[in-house]
Amino acid sequence: VLTGSDVTLGAKVAQDPNASFVTYSGNQQDGAALCKATAGMGLPVSVSSCIGPVCPFIIFESADMDSAVDEVVQAAFKKRKEVHWVLCVQESVSESVTARLKLRIAGLKCVSLRSDADRVLVDAAVEEAQQQGATLVQSCPPPPGSQYPPTLLCGAAPSSPFVVSPPPGPLLPVVTFRSNAEAVVIGNHSPHGHAASIWTEDLTLALETAHSLSVGSVWVNSSSVVDPCLPVSGHKDSGTCTDGGQEGLYQFLRPSGSTPLPRSAPGLMDYTRFGTEPSQAFIPESSEPGSSPQAYLQFVGGKACKSVSGCTMAVRAPGGSAVLALCPDGGRKDVRDAVEAAVKVQPGWKKKSPSARAQSLYSLAKGLEAKRLELAASLVSQTGVSLDEAGQEVDLSITRLSVWAAYCDKMQGGSLPMPQSGTALAIPEALGVVGIILPDKRPLLSMVTLLGAAIATGNAVIMVPSQKHPLPALAFIQVLQSSDLPAGVVNIITGSPDQLTVALANHSVIKAIWYWGSAQGRQYLQHTCASPVKSLRLFHQDQEGNDGGPDWTRSQPSLLQDLWRNAVQWKSVWIPSS
């Protein structure tokens, strides 16, 4: 464990050839700087931005008001303040809560700020709040210097700068809401996803709100409780690290049989030019009737369609001479359309019961079995394997989808004992929208394996097939069209992997990227996905298609469980009994 204020310390540790993994805990800016400094080293980095996040403190009308007010005063003004609290109070009890807060803070002493510069920020935030109509409540007039009294900013708007990004100091914005749904919207308004505190005597309301908030920890009728046995993942801009519990240890492990990324020195790279090389235009060699190769469509929002640009790419036989087919040359606008479709459907897909998601995967396996001969033929023509080998890959793909269907309701977290009386829940949740740049090896089986891992856990996916072997993925579109998967859960875009990688990396909605490709592509992703932070799963792949990824033909539990863990993020919910 290394501590210090030098932001280059982590990069210096990463340069040691004996280092295999770097995990960082601190503020968001230094975490992003570490990710950029280590880009291209072949070293996984996980970031936990646990200093300075904005967390909602939600009080419903069914709460014990005195206990809730006592706790918010302790959290906002007395305890060591590593997070910024925003008090969200239901309108029907807002006057009662405000009156209690005025009494509690009346006897509080001024709080020491870290520096005179912080005092300038606090004064500016208070002045701005008053200009926007907020009511100021203080225990005493602010004295000169680096001391400031506990301050309430009542009537604040959720979008106000001093609510979204409050300055360091004893300021507590107070926001009101009318319903549970409105409380969830306000609670999720922050770009951070560190924690939340919910106060209510209605357990059903507490659990419903806890499931809807996009945060790593939820404390019911309590706050700032931690225990190392509970897994907690950073949500949104709070990082990619999972801390605590058994799941927190798995990030330091890899499945047996897989190989780590090759260590290397970062290459000199112009990040603005990566993925900007124009695609090679396809010009037919003959215009005789019947000589044109078959044209395939990509799959976006549940519909087979051309690329937005209308351009196509040639798909060549294994020898590289004959043109087998034409596929769309997708780009940034195709990714945009796919993300829009995925965002619309993913919340509903995530809320489906595990058994309902399992039935959809079983229907996908059944559809794949019905198209067995067509998929095997596409593998033979695209990769040059024998018909028997292609049939075996299709059979393995059918089995793999059935295995993922069985996994849907088998790995659902559970309850864990608390250090004090009560219960704590560990809940795995979907990441959101996942981008996958698929490997060249085993083009059908690898796609089905990664697809199953992502959608079985409630994610939506945007997949970029192998540029060398896209036909199996394009033939699989017929299986998707005949399944009962909601439109937009699975999207398939063909084109230049580098150009599509750039589009995925720069889209703020994409939460994770699984990438098989070049060293330049991995370095670009590590640098670009540092802010806003994205969860990355990177594998080396050379020009011959050899990679350090898993053996797709082996159905070992460690491989599937590792994929499952990379497709979820963990939330802990604390439920005290008294």
PDB file of N, CA and C in Angstrom, residues 22 72 82 153 187 243-244 283 352 371 429 497 531 563 565:
ATOM      1  N   VAL A  22      -2.752  -2.715 -11.090  1.00  0.00           N
ATOM      2  CA  VAL A  22      -2.710  -1.481 -10.305  1.00  0.00           C
ATOM      3  C   VAL A  22      -4.145  -1.091  -9.970  1.00  0.00           C
ATOM      4  N   VAL A  72     -28.284  13.282   9.558  1.00  0.00           N
ATOM      5  CA  VAL A  72     -27.808  14.161   8.488  1.00  0.00           C
ATOM      6  C   VAL A  72     -26.919  15.261   9.051  1.00  0.00           C
ATOM      7  N   GLU A  82     -15.716  13.126   3.533  1.00  0.00           N
ATOM      8  CA  GLU A  82     -15.098  12.711   2.280  1.00  0.00           C
ATOM      9  C   GLU A  82     -16.099  12.716   1.133  1.00  0.00           C
ATOM     10  N   LEU A 153     -28.818  25.352   2.509  1.00  0.00           N
ATOM     11  CA  LEU A 153     -29.257  26.076   1.313  1.00  0.00           C
ATOM     12  C   LEU A 153     -30.602  25.490   0.909  1.00  0.00           C
ATOM     13  N   GLY A 187     -31.964  11.654  -7.115  1.00  0.00           N
ATOM     14  CA  GLY A 187     -30.823  10.912  -6.589  1.00  0.00           C
ATOM     15  C   GLY A 187     -29.865  10.458  -7.664  1.00  0.00           C
ATOM     16  N   ASP A 243     -14.738  -3.241  -4.521  1.00  0.00           N
ATOM     17  CA  ASP A 243     -14.053  -3.375  -3.237  1.00  0.00           C
ATOM     18  C   ASP A 243     -14.881  -4.235  -2.300  1.00  0.00           C
ATOM     19  N   GLY A 244     -14.188  -5.067  -1.518  1.00  0.00           N
ATOM     20  CA  GLY A 244     -14.852  -5.817  -0.470  1.00  0.00           C
ATOM     21  C   GLY A 244     -15.423  -7.137  -0.936  1.00  0.00           C
ATOM     22  N   ILE A 283     -14.450  -2.041 -55.558  1.00  0.00           N
ATOM     23  CA  ILE A 283     -14.808  -1.851 -56.962  1.00  0.00           C
ATOM     24  C   ILE A 283     -14.939  -3.228 -57.604  1.00  0.00           C
ATOM     25  N   LYS A 352     -36.607  -7.362 -16.290  1.00  0.00           N
ATOM     26  CA  LYS A 352     -37.243  -8.658 -16.505  1.00  0.00           C
ATOM     27  C   LYS A 352     -36.720  -9.659 -15.480  1.00  0.00           C
ATOM     28  N   LYS A 371     -31.104 -22.988 -37.649  1.00  0.00           N
ATOM     29  CA  LYS A 371     -30.261 -22.448 -38.721  1.00  0.00           C
ATOM     30  C   LYS A 371     -28.879 -23.100 -38.724  1.00  0.00           C
ATOM     31  N   GLU A 429     -25.783  -6.099 -10.469  1.00  0.00           N
ATOM     32  CA  GLU A 429     -26.616  -5.341 -11.392  1.00  0.00           C
ATOM     33  C   GLU A 429     -25.940  -5.240 -12.751  1.00  0.00           C
ATOM     34  N   PRO A 497     -12.735  -1.973 -37.467  1.00  0.00           N
ATOM     35  CA  PRO A 497     -12.711  -2.064 -36.000  1.00  0.00           C
ATOM     36  C   PRO A 497     -12.145  -0.814 -35.336  1.00  0.00           C
ATOM     37  N   SER A 531     -11.631   9.189 -18.800  1.00  0.00           N
ATOM     38  CA  SER A 531     -12.576  10.211 -18.359  1.00  0.00           C
ATOM     39  C   SER A 531     -13.522  10.545 -19.517  1.00  0.00           C
ATOM     40  N   LEU A 563     -16.478 -14.166 -17.060  1.00  0.00           N
ATOM     41  CA  LEU A 563     -17.242 -13.314 -17.969  1.00  0.00           C
ATOM     42  C   LEU A 563     -18.448 -12.711 -17.254  1.00  0.00           C
ATOM     43  N   ARG A 565     -18.769 -12.034 -14.070  1.00  0.00           N
ATOM     44  CA  ARG A 565     -18.335 -10.990 -13.128  1.00  0.00           C
ATOM     45  C   ARG A 565     -17.984  -9.697 -13.846  1.00  0.00           C
TER      46      ARG A 565
END
